[in-house]
Structures are given as structure tokens and as C-alpha cells.
Short mmCIF file of N, CA and C in Angstrom, two decimals:
data_model
loop_
_atom_site.label_atom_id
_atom_site.label_comp_id
_atom_site.label_asym_id
_atom_site.label_seq_id
_atom_site.Cartn_x
_atom_site.Cartn_y
_atom_site.Cartn_z
N MET H 273 1.70 -15.19 -11.32
CA MET H 273 2.28 -13.85 -11.29
C MET H 273 3.77 -13.97 -10.96
N GLN H 274 4.58 -13.41 -11.80
CA GLN H 274 6.03 -13.40 -11.61
C GLN H 274 6.41 -12.11 -10.88
N LEU H 275 7.10 -12.24 -9.76
CA LEU H 275 7.52 -11.07 -9.00
C LEU H 275 8.86 -10.56 -9.53
N ASP H 276 9.01 -9.26 -9.56
CA ASP H 276 10.21 -8.59 -10.07
C ASP H 276 11.36 -8.72 -9.07
N ASP H 277 12.48 -9.25 -9.54
CA ASP H 277 13.65 -9.47 -8.66
C ASP H 277 14.19 -8.17 -8.07
N ALA H 278 14.15 -7.08 -8.83
CA ALA H 278 14.66 -5.80 -8.33
C ALA H 278 13.81 -5.29 -7.16
N VAL H 279 12.51 -5.51 -7.25
CA VAL H 279 11.61 -5.08 -6.17
C VAL H 279 11.82 -5.96 -4.95
N ILE H 280 12.00 -7.26 -5.17
CA ILE H 280 12.28 -8.17 -4.05
C ILE H 280 13.57 -7.77 -3.35
N ALA H 281 14.56 -7.32 -4.12
CA ALA H 281 15.83 -6.86 -3.53
C ALA H 281 15.58 -5.64 -2.63
N GLN H 282 14.67 -4.76 -3.03
CA GLN H 282 14.34 -3.60 -2.19
C GLN H 282 13.63 -4.04 -0.90
N VAL H 283 12.79 -5.05 -1.01
CA VAL H 283 12.12 -5.59 0.18
C VAL H 283 13.17 -6.16 1.14
N ARG H 284 14.15 -6.87 0.59
CA ARG H 284 15.23 -7.40 1.44
C ARG H 284 15.99 -6.27 2.13
N GLU H 285 16.19 -5.18 1.41
CA GLU H 285 16.88 -4.03 2.00
C GLU H 285 16.07 -3.46 3.17
N ILE H 286 14.76 -3.34 3.01
CA ILE H 286 13.89 -2.88 4.09
C ILE H 286 13.99 -3.83 5.27
N TYR H 287 13.91 -5.11 4.98
CA TYR H 287 14.01 -6.15 6.02
C TYR H 287 15.33 -5.99 6.78
N ASP H 288 16.43 -5.89 6.03
CA ASP H 288 17.75 -5.76 6.66
C ASP H 288 17.84 -4.51 7.53
N LEU H 289 17.30 -3.40 7.04
CA LEU H 289 17.31 -2.17 7.83
C LEU H 289 16.57 -2.35 9.15
N LEU H 290 15.41 -2.95 9.08
CA LEU H 290 14.60 -3.12 10.29
C LEU H 290 15.21 -4.13 11.25
N ILE H 291 15.75 -5.21 10.74
CA ILE H 291 16.31 -6.27 11.59
C ILE H 291 17.66 -5.86 12.17
N THR H 292 18.56 -5.34 11.34
CA THR H 292 19.91 -5.02 11.82
C THR H 292 19.93 -3.86 12.80
N ARG H 293 18.95 -3.00 12.71
CA ARG H 293 18.90 -1.88 13.65
C ARG H 293 18.07 -2.21 14.87
N ASN H 294 17.75 -3.50 15.00
CA ASN H 294 17.06 -4.03 16.18
C ASN H 294 15.75 -3.33 16.49
N ASN H 295 15.06 -2.96 15.45
CA ASN H 295 13.74 -2.37 15.64
C ASN H 295 12.70 -3.46 15.45
N ASN H 296 11.77 -3.51 16.32
CA ASN H 296 10.70 -4.49 16.20
C ASN H 296 9.48 -3.86 15.54
N LEU H 297 9.73 -3.11 14.48
CA LEU H 297 8.64 -2.44 13.78
C LEU H 297 7.93 -3.42 12.85
N LEU H 298 6.62 -3.34 12.86
CA LEU H 298 5.81 -4.21 12.01
C LEU H 298 5.07 -3.38 10.97
N ILE H 299 4.99 -3.93 9.77
CA ILE H 299 4.36 -3.30 8.62
C ILE H 299 3.06 -4.02 8.31
N SER H 300 2.05 -3.25 7.91
CA SER H 300 0.80 -3.82 7.40
C SER H 300 0.42 -3.08 6.12
N THR H 301 -0.40 -3.73 5.31
CA THR H 301 -0.81 -3.14 4.04
C THR H 301 -2.32 -3.18 3.88
N ALA H 302 -2.83 -2.20 3.14
CA ALA H 302 -4.23 -2.17 2.73
C ALA H 302 -4.23 -1.85 1.24
N GLU H 303 -4.67 -2.80 0.44
CA GLU H 303 -4.58 -2.65 -1.01
C GLU H 303 -5.94 -2.74 -1.68
N SER H 304 -6.11 -1.92 -2.68
CA SER H 304 -7.31 -1.99 -3.50
C SER H 304 -6.91 -2.45 -4.90
N CYS H 305 -6.45 -1.55 -5.75
CA CYS H 305 -6.20 -1.88 -7.16
C CYS H 305 -5.07 -2.89 -7.37
N THR H 306 -4.19 -3.06 -6.42
CA THR H 306 -3.10 -4.04 -6.56
C THR H 306 -3.48 -5.42 -6.06
N GLY H 307 -4.61 -5.54 -5.42
CA GLY H 307 -5.17 -6.85 -5.07
C GLY H 307 -4.28 -7.80 -4.29
N GLY H 308 -3.44 -7.27 -3.42
CA GLY H 308 -2.59 -8.13 -2.59
C GLY H 308 -1.18 -8.32 -3.12
N MET H 309 -0.88 -7.72 -4.26
CA MET H 309 0.45 -7.87 -4.86
C MET H 309 1.55 -7.28 -3.97
N LEU H 310 1.27 -6.17 -3.29
CA LEU H 310 2.26 -5.57 -2.40
C LEU H 310 2.58 -6.52 -1.25
N ALA H 311 1.56 -7.10 -0.65
CA ALA H 311 1.77 -8.07 0.43
C ALA H 311 2.54 -9.28 -0.09
N ALA H 312 2.27 -9.68 -1.33
CA ALA H 312 2.99 -10.82 -1.92
C ALA H 312 4.48 -10.50 -2.04
N TYR H 313 4.81 -9.28 -2.44
CA TYR H 313 6.22 -8.89 -2.51
C TYR H 313 6.87 -8.94 -1.13
N ILE H 314 6.21 -8.35 -0.15
CA ILE H 314 6.81 -8.29 1.19
C ILE H 314 6.99 -9.69 1.77
N THR H 315 6.03 -10.55 1.54
CA THR H 315 6.11 -11.91 2.11
C THR H 315 6.90 -12.88 1.25
N SER H 316 7.46 -12.40 0.15
CA SER H 316 8.24 -13.28 -0.73
C SER H 316 9.63 -13.58 -0.18
N ILE H 317 10.06 -12.82 0.82
CA ILE H 317 11.40 -13.05 1.38
C ILE H 317 11.31 -13.90 2.64
N SER H 318 12.33 -14.67 2.86
CA SER H 318 12.41 -15.50 4.05
C SER H 318 12.50 -14.61 5.29
N GLY H 319 11.75 -14.94 6.31
CA GLY H 319 11.78 -14.16 7.55
C GLY H 319 10.82 -12.99 7.56
N ALA H 320 9.98 -12.88 6.54
CA ALA H 320 9.07 -11.73 6.43
C ALA H 320 8.18 -11.57 7.65
N SER H 321 7.89 -12.67 8.34
CA SER H 321 7.01 -12.58 9.51
C SER H 321 7.61 -11.72 10.63
N LYS H 322 8.91 -11.46 10.55
CA LYS H 322 9.55 -10.60 11.56
C LYS H 322 9.22 -9.12 11.34
N ILE H 323 8.79 -8.77 10.11
CA ILE H 323 8.50 -7.37 9.81
C ILE H 323 7.08 -7.14 9.30
N PHE H 324 6.38 -8.21 8.91
CA PHE H 324 5.05 -8.05 8.30
C PHE H 324 3.97 -8.56 9.22
N GLN H 325 3.04 -7.68 9.56
CA GLN H 325 1.95 -8.02 10.48
C GLN H 325 0.74 -8.58 9.75
N SER H 326 0.25 -7.83 8.74
CA SER H 326 -1.01 -8.20 8.11
C SER H 326 -1.19 -7.46 6.80
N GLY H 327 -2.02 -8.03 5.94
CA GLY H 327 -2.36 -7.39 4.68
C GLY H 327 -3.84 -7.52 4.38
N PHE H 328 -4.45 -6.43 3.99
CA PHE H 328 -5.86 -6.42 3.61
C PHE H 328 -5.97 -6.18 2.11
N VAL H 329 -6.85 -6.93 1.47
CA VAL H 329 -7.26 -6.61 0.11
C VAL H 329 -8.68 -6.08 0.24
N VAL H 330 -8.81 -4.78 0.07
CA VAL H 330 -10.10 -4.11 0.22
C VAL H 330 -10.48 -3.49 -1.13
N TYR H 331 -10.83 -4.38 -2.03
CA TYR H 331 -11.07 -3.99 -3.41
C TYR H 331 -12.35 -3.17 -3.57
N SER H 332 -13.38 -3.54 -2.85
CA SER H 332 -14.65 -2.81 -2.96
C SER H 332 -14.75 -1.76 -1.85
N ASN H 333 -15.61 -0.78 -2.08
CA ASN H 333 -15.85 0.23 -1.05
C ASN H 333 -16.47 -0.39 0.20
N VAL H 334 -17.31 -1.39 0.00
CA VAL H 334 -17.92 -2.09 1.13
C VAL H 334 -16.85 -2.69 2.02
N SER H 335 -15.84 -3.32 1.43
CA SER H 335 -14.77 -3.93 2.24
C SER H 335 -13.90 -2.87 2.90
N LYS H 336 -13.71 -1.74 2.26
CA LYS H 336 -12.95 -0.66 2.89
C LYS H 336 -13.63 -0.22 4.18
N VAL H 337 -14.96 -0.13 4.13
CA VAL H 337 -15.73 0.28 5.31
C VAL H 337 -15.78 -0.84 6.35
N LYS H 338 -16.12 -2.05 5.92
CA LYS H 338 -16.32 -3.16 6.87
C LYS H 338 -15.02 -3.65 7.49
N LEU H 339 -13.98 -3.83 6.69
CA LEU H 339 -12.74 -4.41 7.21
C LEU H 339 -11.81 -3.39 7.85
N LEU H 340 -11.73 -2.20 7.25
CA LEU H 340 -10.82 -1.18 7.78
C LEU H 340 -11.52 -0.15 8.66
N GLY H 341 -12.84 -0.11 8.59
CA GLY H 341 -13.56 0.92 9.33
C GLY H 341 -13.44 2.29 8.70
N LEU H 342 -13.22 2.32 7.38
CA LEU H 342 -13.09 3.59 6.67
C LEU H 342 -14.40 4.37 6.79
N PRO H 343 -14.33 5.63 7.15
CA PRO H 343 -15.56 6.43 7.25
C PRO H 343 -16.25 6.56 5.89
N GLN H 344 -17.53 6.27 5.84
CA GLN H 344 -18.30 6.32 4.59
C GLN H 344 -18.23 7.71 3.95
N HIS H 345 -18.18 8.76 4.78
CA HIS H 345 -18.18 10.11 4.21
C HIS H 345 -16.94 10.38 3.35
N ILE H 346 -15.83 9.74 3.64
CA ILE H 346 -14.63 9.92 2.81
C ILE H 346 -14.89 9.39 1.41
N LEU H 347 -15.52 8.23 1.33
CA LEU H 347 -15.85 7.65 0.02
C LEU H 347 -16.91 8.48 -0.69
N SER H 348 -17.88 8.98 0.04
CA SER H 348 -18.96 9.77 -0.55
C SER H 348 -18.47 11.12 -1.07
N ILE H 349 -17.59 11.74 -0.32
CA ILE H 349 -17.12 13.08 -0.68
C ILE H 349 -15.96 13.04 -1.68
N TYR H 350 -14.95 12.21 -1.40
CA TYR H 350 -13.72 12.21 -2.20
C TYR H 350 -13.62 11.04 -3.16
N GLY H 351 -14.28 9.95 -2.86
CA GLY H 351 -14.20 8.75 -3.69
C GLY H 351 -13.07 7.84 -3.23
N SER H 352 -13.06 6.64 -3.77
CA SER H 352 -12.03 5.67 -3.38
C SER H 352 -10.70 5.93 -4.07
N VAL H 353 -10.73 6.66 -5.18
CA VAL H 353 -9.49 7.00 -5.89
C VAL H 353 -9.15 8.44 -5.51
N SER H 354 -8.56 8.58 -4.31
CA SER H 354 -8.26 9.91 -3.78
C SER H 354 -7.18 9.83 -2.71
N ALA H 355 -6.54 10.95 -2.49
CA ALA H 355 -5.53 11.04 -1.43
C ALA H 355 -6.17 10.82 -0.07
N GLU H 356 -7.37 11.36 0.11
CA GLU H 356 -8.07 11.23 1.38
C GLU H 356 -8.37 9.77 1.71
N CYS H 357 -8.78 9.03 0.70
CA CYS H 357 -9.06 7.60 0.90
C CYS H 357 -7.78 6.85 1.21
N ALA H 358 -6.71 7.15 0.48
CA ALA H 358 -5.43 6.46 0.71
C ALA H 358 -4.93 6.69 2.13
N ILE H 359 -5.02 7.92 2.60
CA ILE H 359 -4.57 8.22 3.97
C ILE H 359 -5.46 7.50 4.99
N ALA H 360 -6.76 7.56 4.80
CA ALA H 360 -7.67 6.89 5.74
C ALA H 360 -7.45 5.39 5.74
N MET H 361 -7.19 4.81 4.58
CA MET H 361 -6.90 3.37 4.51
C MET H 361 -5.66 3.04 5.33
N ALA H 362 -4.59 3.83 5.16
CA ALA H 362 -3.34 3.57 5.89
C ALA H 362 -3.54 3.77 7.39
N GLU H 363 -4.18 4.86 7.77
CA GLU H 363 -4.39 5.14 9.19
C GLU H 363 -5.24 4.05 9.85
N ASN H 364 -6.32 3.68 9.20
CA ASN H 364 -7.20 2.66 9.79
C ASN H 364 -6.54 1.29 9.79
N CYS H 365 -5.75 0.98 8.77
CA CYS H 365 -5.01 -0.29 8.73
C CYS H 365 -4.06 -0.37 9.91
N LYS H 366 -3.37 0.72 10.19
CA LYS H 366 -2.43 0.77 11.31
C LYS H 366 -3.16 0.53 12.64
N ILE H 367 -4.31 1.14 12.78
CA ILE H 367 -5.09 0.98 14.01
C ILE H 367 -5.60 -0.46 14.15
N VAL H 368 -6.22 -0.97 13.09
CA VAL H 368 -6.83 -2.30 13.13
C VAL H 368 -5.79 -3.39 13.39
N THR H 369 -4.61 -3.26 12.79
CA THR H 369 -3.58 -4.30 12.90
C THR H 369 -2.62 -4.08 14.06
N LYS H 370 -2.68 -2.89 14.65
CA LYS H 370 -1.73 -2.53 15.71
C LYS H 370 -0.28 -2.62 15.23
N SER H 371 -0.09 -2.28 13.96
CA SER H 371 1.26 -2.28 13.40
C SER H 371 1.88 -0.90 13.59
N ASP H 372 3.16 -0.80 13.27
CA ASP H 372 3.88 0.46 13.43
C ASP H 372 3.83 1.32 12.18
N ILE H 373 3.77 0.67 11.04
CA ILE H 373 3.74 1.35 9.75
C ILE H 373 2.68 0.68 8.89
N ALA H 374 1.83 1.48 8.27
CA ALA H 374 0.84 0.93 7.34
C ALA H 374 0.95 1.66 6.01
N LEU H 375 0.81 0.89 4.96
CA LEU H 375 0.93 1.40 3.60
C LEU H 375 -0.32 1.02 2.83
N SER H 376 -0.89 1.98 2.11
CA SER H 376 -2.11 1.70 1.34
C SER H 376 -1.93 2.08 -0.12
N ILE H 377 -2.70 1.40 -0.96
CA ILE H 377 -2.72 1.67 -2.40
C ILE H 377 -4.17 1.64 -2.86
N THR H 378 -4.58 2.67 -3.60
CA THR H 378 -5.91 2.70 -4.19
C THR H 378 -5.85 3.47 -5.50
N GLY H 379 -6.58 3.01 -6.49
CA GLY H 379 -6.55 3.70 -7.78
C GLY H 379 -7.26 2.95 -8.87
N ASN H 380 -7.06 3.42 -10.10
CA ASN H 380 -7.60 2.79 -11.30
C ASN H 380 -6.47 2.08 -12.03
N ALA H 381 -6.53 0.77 -12.08
CA ALA H 381 -5.44 0.00 -12.68
C ALA H 381 -5.42 0.09 -14.21
N ASP H 382 -6.55 0.36 -14.82
CA ASP H 382 -6.55 0.52 -16.28
C ASP H 382 -7.74 1.37 -16.71
N SER H 383 -7.76 1.72 -17.97
CA SER H 383 -8.80 2.62 -18.47
C SER H 383 -10.13 1.92 -18.73
N SER H 384 -10.14 0.59 -18.71
CA SER H 384 -11.41 -0.11 -18.97
C SER H 384 -12.28 -0.23 -17.72
N SER H 385 -11.70 0.05 -16.57
CA SER H 385 -12.49 -0.05 -15.33
C SER H 385 -12.41 1.25 -14.54
N ILE H 386 -12.54 2.35 -15.23
CA ILE H 386 -12.40 3.67 -14.60
C ILE H 386 -13.50 3.88 -13.56
N GLN H 387 -13.06 4.31 -12.40
CA GLN H 387 -13.99 4.65 -11.31
C GLN H 387 -13.99 6.16 -11.12
N GLU H 388 -15.15 6.68 -10.80
CA GLU H 388 -15.28 8.08 -10.38
C GLU H 388 -14.77 9.07 -11.42
N GLN H 389 -14.83 8.70 -12.68
CA GLN H 389 -14.41 9.58 -13.78
C GLN H 389 -12.95 10.03 -13.64
N LYS H 390 -12.13 9.17 -13.03
CA LYS H 390 -10.70 9.47 -12.89
C LYS H 390 -9.93 8.54 -13.82
N GLN H 391 -8.87 9.03 -14.39
CA GLN H 391 -8.16 8.34 -15.46
C GLN H 391 -7.55 7.01 -15.05
N GLY H 392 -7.42 6.13 -16.04
CA GLY H 392 -6.73 4.87 -15.82
C GLY H 392 -5.26 5.12 -15.52
N GLY H 393 -4.70 4.34 -14.64
CA GLY H 393 -3.30 4.51 -14.25
C GLY H 393 -3.09 5.47 -13.10
N LEU H 394 -4.16 6.12 -12.65
CA LEU H 394 -4.07 7.05 -11.51
C LEU H 394 -4.11 6.24 -10.21
N VAL H 395 -3.06 6.38 -9.41
CA VAL H 395 -2.96 5.60 -8.17
C VAL H 395 -2.53 6.53 -7.03
N TYR H 396 -3.19 6.35 -5.89
CA TYR H 396 -2.84 7.08 -4.68
C TYR H 396 -2.26 6.11 -3.65
N PHE H 397 -1.32 6.61 -2.89
CA PHE H 397 -0.64 5.82 -1.86
C PHE H 397 -0.77 6.57 -0.54
N GLY H 398 -0.92 5.83 0.53
CA GLY H 398 -0.92 6.42 1.86
C GLY H 398 0.08 5.68 2.72
N ILE H 399 0.81 6.41 3.53
CA ILE H 399 1.72 5.77 4.48
C ILE H 399 1.47 6.41 5.84
N CYS H 400 1.40 5.57 6.84
CA CYS H 400 1.11 6.04 8.19
C CYS H 400 2.06 5.37 9.17
N GLY H 401 2.79 6.18 9.89
CA GLY H 401 3.67 5.72 10.96
C GLY H 401 3.40 6.64 12.14
N THR H 402 4.34 7.54 12.41
CA THR H 402 4.10 8.55 13.44
C THR H 402 3.20 9.66 12.91
N ASN H 403 3.19 9.84 11.61
CA ASN H 403 2.26 10.76 10.96
C ASN H 403 1.86 10.17 9.61
N SER H 404 0.98 10.83 8.91
CA SER H 404 0.44 10.28 7.66
C SER H 404 0.76 11.18 6.48
N LYS H 405 0.94 10.54 5.32
CA LYS H 405 1.21 11.29 4.11
C LYS H 405 0.65 10.52 2.92
N SER H 406 0.21 11.26 1.91
CA SER H 406 -0.28 10.62 0.69
C SER H 406 0.61 11.00 -0.49
N TYR H 407 0.57 10.17 -1.50
CA TYR H 407 1.33 10.37 -2.73
C TYR H 407 0.42 10.03 -3.90
N LYS H 408 0.65 10.69 -5.01
CA LYS H 408 -0.16 10.47 -6.21
C LYS H 408 0.78 10.18 -7.38
N LYS H 409 0.44 9.15 -8.14
CA LYS H 409 1.24 8.81 -9.32
C LYS H 409 0.30 8.46 -10.47
N ASN H 410 0.74 8.78 -11.68
CA ASN H 410 0.06 8.35 -12.89
C ASN H 410 0.98 7.38 -13.61
N PHE H 411 0.52 6.16 -13.79
CA PHE H 411 1.32 5.13 -14.45
C PHE H 411 0.75 4.85 -15.84
N ASN H 412 1.63 4.50 -16.75
CA ASN H 412 1.23 4.13 -18.10
C ASN H 412 1.34 2.62 -18.26
N GLY H 413 0.56 2.10 -19.18
CA GLY H 413 0.65 0.68 -19.49
C GLY H 413 -0.67 -0.03 -19.29
N ASP H 414 -0.62 -1.34 -19.47
CA ASP H 414 -1.82 -2.14 -19.27
C ASP H 414 -2.04 -2.39 -17.78
N ARG H 415 -3.07 -3.11 -17.47
CA ARG H 415 -3.46 -3.37 -16.08
C ARG H 415 -2.31 -3.97 -15.27
N HIS H 416 -1.67 -5.00 -15.82
CA HIS H 416 -0.57 -5.66 -15.11
C HIS H 416 0.59 -4.69 -14.89
N GLN H 417 0.92 -3.90 -15.90
CA GLN H 417 2.03 -2.96 -15.78
C GLN H 417 1.74 -1.89 -14.72
N VAL H 418 0.52 -1.38 -14.71
CA VAL H 418 0.16 -0.35 -13.72
C VAL H 418 0.24 -0.93 -12.31
N ARG H 419 -0.30 -2.12 -12.12
CA ARG H 419 -0.26 -2.75 -10.80
C ARG H 419 1.18 -3.01 -10.35
N SER H 420 2.01 -3.49 -11.27
CA SER H 420 3.42 -3.76 -10.95
C SER H 420 4.17 -2.48 -10.61
N GLN H 421 3.95 -1.43 -11.42
CA GLN H 421 4.60 -0.15 -11.15
C GLN H 421 4.14 0.44 -9.82
N ALA H 422 2.86 0.27 -9.51
CA ALA H 422 2.34 0.78 -8.24
C ALA H 422 3.01 0.08 -7.06
N CYS H 423 3.19 -1.23 -7.17
CA CYS H 423 3.86 -1.97 -6.08
C CYS H 423 5.31 -1.56 -5.95
N GLN H 424 5.97 -1.39 -7.08
CA GLN H 424 7.37 -0.97 -7.05
C GLN H 424 7.49 0.40 -6.38
N TYR H 425 6.62 1.32 -6.74
CA TYR H 425 6.64 2.65 -6.14
C TYR H 425 6.34 2.58 -4.64
N ALA H 426 5.38 1.75 -4.26
CA ALA H 426 5.03 1.59 -2.84
C ALA H 426 6.22 1.08 -2.03
N ILE H 427 6.95 0.13 -2.59
CA ILE H 427 8.14 -0.41 -1.91
C ILE H 427 9.20 0.69 -1.77
N GLU H 428 9.35 1.52 -2.80
CA GLU H 428 10.29 2.64 -2.72
C GLU H 428 9.87 3.62 -1.62
N LEU H 429 8.58 3.92 -1.54
CA LEU H 429 8.08 4.79 -0.48
C LEU H 429 8.36 4.21 0.89
N LEU H 430 8.11 2.92 1.03
CA LEU H 430 8.34 2.24 2.30
C LEU H 430 9.82 2.27 2.67
N ARG H 431 10.68 1.99 1.69
CA ARG H 431 12.12 2.01 1.93
C ARG H 431 12.56 3.41 2.39
N ASP H 432 12.13 4.44 1.68
CA ASP H 432 12.49 5.81 2.05
C ASP H 432 11.97 6.15 3.45
N TYR H 433 10.76 5.74 3.75
CA TYR H 433 10.18 6.00 5.07
C TYR H 433 11.01 5.33 6.16
N VAL H 434 11.32 4.07 5.96
CA VAL H 434 12.10 3.32 6.95
C VAL H 434 13.48 3.95 7.13
N CYS H 435 14.12 4.35 6.04
CA CYS H 435 15.44 4.99 6.13
C CYS H 435 15.37 6.29 6.93
N ASN H 436 14.29 7.03 6.78
CA ASN H 436 14.15 8.31 7.47
C ASN H 436 13.81 8.18 8.94
N ILE H 437 13.19 7.08 9.35
CA ILE H 437 12.84 6.95 10.77
C ILE H 437 13.90 6.23 11.59
N LEU H 438 14.82 5.55 10.92
CA LEU H 438 15.84 4.80 11.66
C LEU H 438 17.10 5.61 11.83
#
């Protein structure tokens, strides 16, 4: 997998913001459809251990429940491709890892593996720091393109969040 240089540059910007402002904030991730690609971007820069606590790949619903402690009723009522699931993933990731900021990604990476009768390219993001928020995006392209675009968008969300709290 080739990582996008522009996205890596944004990760460096996040790193610089956190380090130069002397904040000891730690980031963690919980990923489903991106399968660890977001964590790979964050850890691609030198010194990432100063800002990155942990990353979960919780591809199946079973792993969302077992590893993150996601309440089963969220999956039963809303499904894994939902704003509610994205928020719960981020909130539980933050609790489990004791990090300051947690970012989650869940969705359908392509139309051949559609879950819950929701369209391919539909991705939800959750971010949890002092409060929680979800975001919804529809991406076009093949599986690799959707996953890459989702990671790029997640990094942009993280950058904006960090800029707003510092």
C-alpha cells in the first residue's frame, strides 16, 4: 500500500501543532472499513509515538463489541454503518485507550460488500475529545479509492479538531 504524500504532510502538521504547543495529547483510532490504514498514516511519520496511543481494527461486529465494548444494542438498532456506531466506537476507543482524542471510521468500502442495505462508499466518522461528533460522507470509486478518501477525510477532521482545541 502506497501512502499519499499530501495526507502524510497533514499528519506532520497535526504532529507539529501538538508538539510545538506543548500539549501531551494522545490520539487513538478505531477503524472498520479502512482496516488500519488511518493508523498507518499517523504512524508513518517519525516521532508518531509522541502523539499516537493505539489503533484498533474492528472489522467485524464481534470485534467492535469484544475489543471496544460497543453496546450490542447500537449494532442491533442502527447497524455498524451508522453515525451512532461511529460515535460509540470513538467514545469507547477513548475510554479503553485512555487517550485524549479518538477517531473512528465505519462504512461500506465498495458496492460488492454492502452491509445493512446501505450504499457502497457510505462512510461514517466519529471523533471524541471533550465531546463527540459524527460525520457522514459518500465517496466514489473502487474499494481502494474509497478507503484512501476516507482516511484523507479523517485526517482533515483530526487536523480541524486539533486546530480548534489548541
